[in-house]
Short mmCIF file of C-alpha atoms in Angstrom, two decimals:
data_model
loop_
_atom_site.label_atom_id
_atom_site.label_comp_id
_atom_site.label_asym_id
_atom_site.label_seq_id
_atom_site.Cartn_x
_atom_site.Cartn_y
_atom_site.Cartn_z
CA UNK A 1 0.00 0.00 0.00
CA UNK A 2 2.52 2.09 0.85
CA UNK A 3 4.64 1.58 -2.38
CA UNK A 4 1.24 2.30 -4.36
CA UNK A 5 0.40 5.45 -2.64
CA UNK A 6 4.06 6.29 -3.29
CA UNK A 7 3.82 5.64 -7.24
CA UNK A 8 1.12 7.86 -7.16
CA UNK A 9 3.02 10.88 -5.60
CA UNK A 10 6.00 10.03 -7.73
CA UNK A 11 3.40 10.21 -10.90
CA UNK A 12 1.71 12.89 -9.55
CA UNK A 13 4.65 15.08 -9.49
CA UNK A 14 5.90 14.31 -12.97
CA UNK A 15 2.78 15.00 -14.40
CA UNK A 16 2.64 18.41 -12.60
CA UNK A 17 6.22 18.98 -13.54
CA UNK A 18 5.43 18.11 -17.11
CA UNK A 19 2.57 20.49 -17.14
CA UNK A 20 4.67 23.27 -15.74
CA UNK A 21 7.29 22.60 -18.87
CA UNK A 22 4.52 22.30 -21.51
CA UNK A 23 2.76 25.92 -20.45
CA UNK A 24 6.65 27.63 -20.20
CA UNK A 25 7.31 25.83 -23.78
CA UNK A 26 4.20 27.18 -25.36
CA UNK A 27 4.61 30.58 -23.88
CA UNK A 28 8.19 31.16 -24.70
CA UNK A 29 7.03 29.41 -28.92
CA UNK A 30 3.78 31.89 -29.00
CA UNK A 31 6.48 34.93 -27.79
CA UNK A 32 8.60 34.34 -30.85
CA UNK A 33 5.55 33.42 -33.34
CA UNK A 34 4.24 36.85 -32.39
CA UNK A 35 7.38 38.98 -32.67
CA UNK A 36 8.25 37.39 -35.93
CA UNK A 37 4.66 38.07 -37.21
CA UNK A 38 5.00 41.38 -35.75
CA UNK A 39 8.03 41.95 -37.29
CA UNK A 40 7.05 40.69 -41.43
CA UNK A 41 3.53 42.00 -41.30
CA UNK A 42 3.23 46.22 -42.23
CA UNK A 43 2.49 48.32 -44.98
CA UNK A 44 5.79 47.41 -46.16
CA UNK A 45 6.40 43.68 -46.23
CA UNK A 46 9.78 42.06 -44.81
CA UNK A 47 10.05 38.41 -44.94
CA UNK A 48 11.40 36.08 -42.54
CA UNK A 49 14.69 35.62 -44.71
CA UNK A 50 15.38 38.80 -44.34
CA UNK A 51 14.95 38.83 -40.38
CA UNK A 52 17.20 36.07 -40.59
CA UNK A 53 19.75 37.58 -42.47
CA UNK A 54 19.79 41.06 -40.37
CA UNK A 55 19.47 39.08 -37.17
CA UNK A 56 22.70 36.87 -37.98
CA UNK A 57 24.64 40.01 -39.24
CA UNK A 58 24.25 39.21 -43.37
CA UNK A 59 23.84 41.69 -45.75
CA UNK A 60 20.56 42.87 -46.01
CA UNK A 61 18.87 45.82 -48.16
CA UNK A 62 19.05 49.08 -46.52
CA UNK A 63 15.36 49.84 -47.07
CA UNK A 64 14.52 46.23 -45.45
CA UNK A 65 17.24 47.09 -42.74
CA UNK A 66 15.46 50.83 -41.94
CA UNK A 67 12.16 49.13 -41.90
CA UNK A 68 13.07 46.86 -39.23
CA UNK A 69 15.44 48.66 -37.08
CA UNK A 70 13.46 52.18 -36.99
CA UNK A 71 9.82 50.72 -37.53
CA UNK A 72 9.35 47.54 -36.70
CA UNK A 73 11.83 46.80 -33.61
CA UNK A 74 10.50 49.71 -31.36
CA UNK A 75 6.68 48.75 -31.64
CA UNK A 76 7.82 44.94 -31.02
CA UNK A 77 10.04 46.30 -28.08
CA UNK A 78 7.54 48.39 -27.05
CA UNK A 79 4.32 46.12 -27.27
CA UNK A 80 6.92 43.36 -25.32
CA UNK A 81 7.83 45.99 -22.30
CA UNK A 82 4.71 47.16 -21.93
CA UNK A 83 2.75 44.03 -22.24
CA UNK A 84 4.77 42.31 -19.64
CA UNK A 85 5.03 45.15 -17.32
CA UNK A 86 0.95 45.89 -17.44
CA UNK A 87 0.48 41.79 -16.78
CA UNK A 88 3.17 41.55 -14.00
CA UNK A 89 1.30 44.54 -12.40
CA UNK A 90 -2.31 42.80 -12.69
CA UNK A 91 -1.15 39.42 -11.41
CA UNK A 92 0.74 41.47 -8.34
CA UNK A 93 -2.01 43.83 -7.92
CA UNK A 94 -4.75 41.10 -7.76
CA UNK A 95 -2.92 39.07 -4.86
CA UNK A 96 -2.11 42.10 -2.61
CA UNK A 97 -5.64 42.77 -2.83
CA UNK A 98 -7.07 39.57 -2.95
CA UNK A 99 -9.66 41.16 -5.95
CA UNK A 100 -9.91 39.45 -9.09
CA UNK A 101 -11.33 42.84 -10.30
CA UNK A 102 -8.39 44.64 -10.05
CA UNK A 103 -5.72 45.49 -12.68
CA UNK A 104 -4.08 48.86 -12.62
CA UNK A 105 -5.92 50.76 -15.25
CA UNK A 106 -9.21 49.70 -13.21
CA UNK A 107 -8.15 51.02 -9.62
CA UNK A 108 -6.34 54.22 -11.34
CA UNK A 109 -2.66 53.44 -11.04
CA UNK A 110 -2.36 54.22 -15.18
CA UNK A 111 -4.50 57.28 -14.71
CA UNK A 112 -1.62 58.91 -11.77
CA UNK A 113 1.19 57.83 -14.11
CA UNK A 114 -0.05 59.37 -17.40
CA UNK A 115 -0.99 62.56 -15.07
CA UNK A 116 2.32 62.75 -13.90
CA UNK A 117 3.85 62.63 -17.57
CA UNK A 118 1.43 65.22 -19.01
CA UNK A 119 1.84 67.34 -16.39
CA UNK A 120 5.43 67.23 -16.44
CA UNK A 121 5.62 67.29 -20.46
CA UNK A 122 3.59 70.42 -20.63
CA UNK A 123 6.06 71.99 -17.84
CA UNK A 124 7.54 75.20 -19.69
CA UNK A 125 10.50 74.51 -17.89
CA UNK A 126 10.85 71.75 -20.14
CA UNK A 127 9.52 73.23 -23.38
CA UNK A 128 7.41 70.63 -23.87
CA UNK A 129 10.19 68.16 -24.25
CA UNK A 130 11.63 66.49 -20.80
CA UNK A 131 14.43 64.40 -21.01
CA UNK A 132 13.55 61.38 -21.58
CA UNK A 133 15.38 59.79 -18.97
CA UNK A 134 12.80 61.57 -16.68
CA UNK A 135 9.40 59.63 -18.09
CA UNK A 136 9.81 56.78 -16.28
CA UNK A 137 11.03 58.05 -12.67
CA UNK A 138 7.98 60.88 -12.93
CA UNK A 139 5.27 58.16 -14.18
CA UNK A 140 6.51 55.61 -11.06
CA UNK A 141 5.74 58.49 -8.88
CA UNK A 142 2.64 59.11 -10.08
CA UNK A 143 1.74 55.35 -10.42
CA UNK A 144 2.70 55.25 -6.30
CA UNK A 145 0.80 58.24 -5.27
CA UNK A 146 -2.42 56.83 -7.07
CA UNK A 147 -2.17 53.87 -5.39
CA UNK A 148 -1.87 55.39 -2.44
CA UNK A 149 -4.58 57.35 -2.16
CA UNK A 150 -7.25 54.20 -3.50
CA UNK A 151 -5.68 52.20 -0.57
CA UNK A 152 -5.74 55.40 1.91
CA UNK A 153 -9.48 55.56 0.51
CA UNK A 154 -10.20 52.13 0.85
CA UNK A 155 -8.68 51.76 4.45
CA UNK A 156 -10.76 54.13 5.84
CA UNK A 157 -13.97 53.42 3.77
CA UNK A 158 -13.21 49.80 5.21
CA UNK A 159 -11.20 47.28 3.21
CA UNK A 160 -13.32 45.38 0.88
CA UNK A 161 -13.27 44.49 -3.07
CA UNK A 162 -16.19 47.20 -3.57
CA UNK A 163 -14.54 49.90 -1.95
CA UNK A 164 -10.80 49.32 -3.28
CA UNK A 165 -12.63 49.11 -7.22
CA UNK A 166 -15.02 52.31 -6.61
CA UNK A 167 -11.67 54.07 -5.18
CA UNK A 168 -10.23 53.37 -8.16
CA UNK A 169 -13.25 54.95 -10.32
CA UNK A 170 -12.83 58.29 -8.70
CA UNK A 171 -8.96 58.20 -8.46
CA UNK A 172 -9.52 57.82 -13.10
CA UNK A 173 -12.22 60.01 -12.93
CA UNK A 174 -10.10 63.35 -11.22
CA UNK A 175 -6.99 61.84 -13.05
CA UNK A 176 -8.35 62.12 -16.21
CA UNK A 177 -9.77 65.76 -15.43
CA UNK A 178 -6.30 66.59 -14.42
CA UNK A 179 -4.85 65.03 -18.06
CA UNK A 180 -7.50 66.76 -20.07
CA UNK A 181 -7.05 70.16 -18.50
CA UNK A 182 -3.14 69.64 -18.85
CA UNK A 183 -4.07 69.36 -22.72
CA UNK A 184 -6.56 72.24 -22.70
CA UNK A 185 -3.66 74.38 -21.35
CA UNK A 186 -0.61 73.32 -23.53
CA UNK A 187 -2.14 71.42 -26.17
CA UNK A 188 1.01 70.87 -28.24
CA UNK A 189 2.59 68.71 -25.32
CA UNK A 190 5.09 66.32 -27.00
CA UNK A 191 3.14 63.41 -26.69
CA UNK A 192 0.57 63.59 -28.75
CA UNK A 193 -2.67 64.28 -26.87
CA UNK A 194 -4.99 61.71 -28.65
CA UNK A 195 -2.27 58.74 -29.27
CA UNK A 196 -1.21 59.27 -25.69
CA UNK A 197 -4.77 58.91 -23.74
CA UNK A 198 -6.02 56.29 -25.85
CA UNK A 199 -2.56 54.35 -25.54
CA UNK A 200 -0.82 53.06 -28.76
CA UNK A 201 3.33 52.52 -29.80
CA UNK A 202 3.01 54.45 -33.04
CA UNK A 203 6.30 56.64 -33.37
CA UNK A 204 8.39 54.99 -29.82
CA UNK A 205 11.84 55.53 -30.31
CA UNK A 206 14.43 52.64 -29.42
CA UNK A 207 16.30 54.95 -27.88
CA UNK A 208 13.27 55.80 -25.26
CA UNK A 209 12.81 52.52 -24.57
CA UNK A 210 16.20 51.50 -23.32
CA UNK A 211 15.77 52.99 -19.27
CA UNK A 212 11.56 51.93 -19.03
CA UNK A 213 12.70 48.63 -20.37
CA UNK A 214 15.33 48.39 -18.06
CA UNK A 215 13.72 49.16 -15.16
CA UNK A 216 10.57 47.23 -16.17
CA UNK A 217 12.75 44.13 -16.05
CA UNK A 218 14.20 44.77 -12.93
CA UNK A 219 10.58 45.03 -11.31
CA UNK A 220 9.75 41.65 -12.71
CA UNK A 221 12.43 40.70 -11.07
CA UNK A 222 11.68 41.66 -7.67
CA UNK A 223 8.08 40.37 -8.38
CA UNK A 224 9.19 36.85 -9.15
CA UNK A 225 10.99 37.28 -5.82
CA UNK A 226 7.94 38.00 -4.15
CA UNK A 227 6.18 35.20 -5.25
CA UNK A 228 6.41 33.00 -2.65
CA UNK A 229 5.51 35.89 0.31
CA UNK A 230 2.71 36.06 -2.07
CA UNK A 231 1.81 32.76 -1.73
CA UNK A 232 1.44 32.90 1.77
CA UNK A 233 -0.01 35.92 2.11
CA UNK A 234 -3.17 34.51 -0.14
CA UNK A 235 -3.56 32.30 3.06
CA UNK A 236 -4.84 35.31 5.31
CA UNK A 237 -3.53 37.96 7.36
CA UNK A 238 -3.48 35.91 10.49
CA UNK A 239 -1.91 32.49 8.98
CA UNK A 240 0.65 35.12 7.32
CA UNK A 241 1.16 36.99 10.79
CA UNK A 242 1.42 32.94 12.17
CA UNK A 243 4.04 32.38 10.41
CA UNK A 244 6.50 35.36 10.93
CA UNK A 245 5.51 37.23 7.61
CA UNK A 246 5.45 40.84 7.75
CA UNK A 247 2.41 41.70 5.61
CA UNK A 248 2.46 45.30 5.92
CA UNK A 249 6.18 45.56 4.17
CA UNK A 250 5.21 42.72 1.50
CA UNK A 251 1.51 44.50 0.58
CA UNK A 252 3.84 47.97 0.59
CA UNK A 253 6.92 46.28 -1.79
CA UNK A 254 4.27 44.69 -4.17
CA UNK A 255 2.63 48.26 -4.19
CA UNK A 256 5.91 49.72 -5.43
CA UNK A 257 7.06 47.12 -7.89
CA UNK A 258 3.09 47.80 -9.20
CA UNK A 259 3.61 51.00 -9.53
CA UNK A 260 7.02 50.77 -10.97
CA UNK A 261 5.66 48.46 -13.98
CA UNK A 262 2.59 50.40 -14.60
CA UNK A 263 4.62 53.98 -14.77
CA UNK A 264 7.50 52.18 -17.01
CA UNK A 265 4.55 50.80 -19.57
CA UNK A 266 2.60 54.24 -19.43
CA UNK A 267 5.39 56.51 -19.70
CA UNK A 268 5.85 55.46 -23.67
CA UNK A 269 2.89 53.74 -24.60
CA UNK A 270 0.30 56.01 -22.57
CA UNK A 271 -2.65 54.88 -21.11
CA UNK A 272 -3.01 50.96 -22.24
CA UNK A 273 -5.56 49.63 -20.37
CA UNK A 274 -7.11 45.97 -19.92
CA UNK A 275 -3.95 43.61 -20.01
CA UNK A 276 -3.23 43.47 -16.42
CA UNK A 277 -6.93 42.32 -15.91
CA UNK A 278 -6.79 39.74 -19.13
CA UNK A 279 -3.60 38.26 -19.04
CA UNK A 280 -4.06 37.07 -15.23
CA UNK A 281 -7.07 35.57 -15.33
CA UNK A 282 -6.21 33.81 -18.30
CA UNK A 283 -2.86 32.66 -17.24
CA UNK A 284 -4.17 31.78 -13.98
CA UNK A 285 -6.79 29.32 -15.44
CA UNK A 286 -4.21 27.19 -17.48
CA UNK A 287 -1.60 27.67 -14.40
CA UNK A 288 -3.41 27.89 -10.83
CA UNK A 289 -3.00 30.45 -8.19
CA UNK A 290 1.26 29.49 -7.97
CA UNK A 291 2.66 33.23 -7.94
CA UNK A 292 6.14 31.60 -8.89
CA UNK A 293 4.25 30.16 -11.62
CA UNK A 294 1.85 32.79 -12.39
CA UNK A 295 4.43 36.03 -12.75
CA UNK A 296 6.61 34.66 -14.98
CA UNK A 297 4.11 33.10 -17.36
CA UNK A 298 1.74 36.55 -17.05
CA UNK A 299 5.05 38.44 -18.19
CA UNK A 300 5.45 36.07 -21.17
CA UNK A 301 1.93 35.91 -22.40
CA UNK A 302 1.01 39.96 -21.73
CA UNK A 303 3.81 40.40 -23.90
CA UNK A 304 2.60 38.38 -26.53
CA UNK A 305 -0.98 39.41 -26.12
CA UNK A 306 -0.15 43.23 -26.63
CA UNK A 307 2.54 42.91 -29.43
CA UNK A 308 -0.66 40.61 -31.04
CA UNK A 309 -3.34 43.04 -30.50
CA UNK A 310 -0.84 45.72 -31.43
CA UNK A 311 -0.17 43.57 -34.67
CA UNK A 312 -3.74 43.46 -35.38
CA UNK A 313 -4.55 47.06 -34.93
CA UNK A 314 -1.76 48.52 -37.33
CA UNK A 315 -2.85 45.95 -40.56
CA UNK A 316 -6.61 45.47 -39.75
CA UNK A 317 -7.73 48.79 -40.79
CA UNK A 318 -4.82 49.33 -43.65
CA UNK A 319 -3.99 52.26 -44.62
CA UNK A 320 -5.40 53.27 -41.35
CA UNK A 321 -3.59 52.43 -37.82
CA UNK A 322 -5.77 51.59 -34.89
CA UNK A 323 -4.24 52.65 -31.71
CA UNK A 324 -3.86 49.45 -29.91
CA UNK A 325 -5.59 50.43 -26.83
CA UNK A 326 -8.44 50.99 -28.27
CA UNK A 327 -8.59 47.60 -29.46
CA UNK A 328 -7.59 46.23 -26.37
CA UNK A 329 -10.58 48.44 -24.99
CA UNK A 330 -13.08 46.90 -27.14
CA UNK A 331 -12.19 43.62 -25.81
CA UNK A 332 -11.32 44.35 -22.14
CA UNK A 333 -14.48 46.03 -21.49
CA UNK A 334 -16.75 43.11 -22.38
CA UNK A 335 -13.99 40.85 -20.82
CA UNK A 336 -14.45 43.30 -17.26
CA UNK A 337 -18.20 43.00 -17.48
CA UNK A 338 -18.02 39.17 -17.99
CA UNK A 339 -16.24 39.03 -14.40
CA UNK A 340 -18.66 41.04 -12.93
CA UNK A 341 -21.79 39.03 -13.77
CA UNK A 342 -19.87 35.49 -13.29
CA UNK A 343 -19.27 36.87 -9.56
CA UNK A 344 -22.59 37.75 -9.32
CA UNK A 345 -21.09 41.63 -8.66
CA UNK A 346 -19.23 41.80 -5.01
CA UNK A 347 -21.23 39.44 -2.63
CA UNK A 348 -17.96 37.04 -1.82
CA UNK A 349 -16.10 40.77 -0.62
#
């Protein structure tokens, strides 16, 4: 009996550990699918020998070699970063608050971020063209102070999933008073007033991407090493507080890295909304609730589902270029609804 029941766990774990490699071998093949289809597709066609040939250094033509180093690699870049970043954020955001509901373009985080980089764009101090190097840093401390004030609301509204999702209503709703007067007042910021709400890639420069990019990888990082204080702190406050976790540092380090992600993917692509809800609950159906699972699979996939829908958006409507968020808004929004009536609204808060 006993060498039975031990067959079973042996079995049990392979299968498991198969599982595991089969989901991180089909993410990482459906990342490179997409970037290569990113990368031929366009008003301009470039094949995959010609990838090829540029990737491994061979001589290519120089029109095929401008197309894909100052046209095609920064929106594949881009939709990558900012994909990964917005779905890293979700997945995070979701297990500090224990709200399936939550994603940071819901609860306002995107809204204090793109704020922040109007606000600072249209600064005459600045001419209407900060350095760069300033987007991201600005857009993180926008990101933070957002978040702060829906948890400050939510805390003393008492903590529920009702409360922390209405919070984040009114943080968008003031936040996106404060971009649209910003506009009203200097409406030739650099960003591009109607690209930059809606959220889209069109005209990202490699050279902008370089520092978000950067730093966006560095907060997966950290995430990933938050996982597992994740993990436990899914099991309750008081089993957490049992077993020697600080939850008040590892609900305020997730809060940061959330905010770091979400300013990084909003201070060049503006205000993409949707993925972090999406690319969660998807993930988190083929994978489970494992955040050491979950965060590096969400990063993966949200990168592969925005450089898609970004993909989709530039050729569907040739000659004409779709922003990608508002695809990504056309789908989210039924997507956010669907939640809502499958959870019968807020009754398990």
């Amino acid at each position: 009996m006993r060498k039975t029941s031990s067959d079973g766990a042996r079995s049990a774990l392979s299968h498991a550990r198969c599982r595991v490699v089969r989901l991180f071998a089909g993410s990482v093949a459906a990342l490179v699918v997409v970037a290569v289809v990113s990368f031929c597709m366009g008003p301009s066609s470039v094949s995959i020998g010609d990838i090829a040939a540029f990737a491994t250094g061979a001589p290519v033509d120089a029109t095929v070699a401008n197309i894909i180093v100052n046209i095609r690699m920064p929106r594949v870049v881009a939709g990558l970063v900012a994909g990964a970043a917005l779905s890293v954020a979700g997945a995070l955001i979701q297990a500090v608050l224990d709200n399936p509901l939550a994603s940071p373009s819901v609860i306002g985080i995107n809204s204090g971020a793109g704020l922040a980089v109007l606000a600072v764009s249209a600064c005459p101090l600045f001419y209407n063209d900060p350095p760069r190097e300033l987007l991201p840093i600005v857009a993180f401390a926008g990101a933070l102070i957002a978040a702060g004030l829906v948890f400050a609301i939510s805390a003393r509204a008492g903590v529920s999933r009702l409360t922390v999702v209405l919070s984040g209503v009114a943080i968008n709703a003031v936040a996106g008073a404060g971009m649209n007067t910003v506009l009203l007042v200097a409406p030739n910021v650099y960003v591009g007033s109607s690209a930059y709400l809606v959220g889209g890639f069109s005209g990202v420069l490699m050279r902008n991407l370089m520092l978000p990019a950067l730093l966006a990888v560095c907060g997966m990082v950290v995430a990933f090493c938050l996982a597992n204080r994740l993990n436990v702190l899914s099991l309750g406050r008081e089993a957490a507080h049992g077993l020697g976790m600080r939850t008040v540092a590892v609900r305020v380090a997730a809060l940061a890295v959330v905010a770091l992600l979400a300013g990084c993917a909003v201070s060049f692509g503006g205000l993409i909304g949707f993925v972090g809800l999406m690319v969660p609950h998807a993930v988190r159906r083929l994978a489970g609730h494992d955040n050491r699972l979950l965060i590096p699979l969400c990063a993966m996939c949200g990168a592969a589902f925005t450089v898609l829908c970004d993909t989709v958006a530039r050729t569907a409507f040739a000659p004409y270029e779709l922003p990608v968020g508002i695809l990504l808004s056309l789908v989210g929004g039924p997507f956010f609804i669907y939640l809502i009536m499958a959870r019968k609204g807020f009754r398990d808060e």
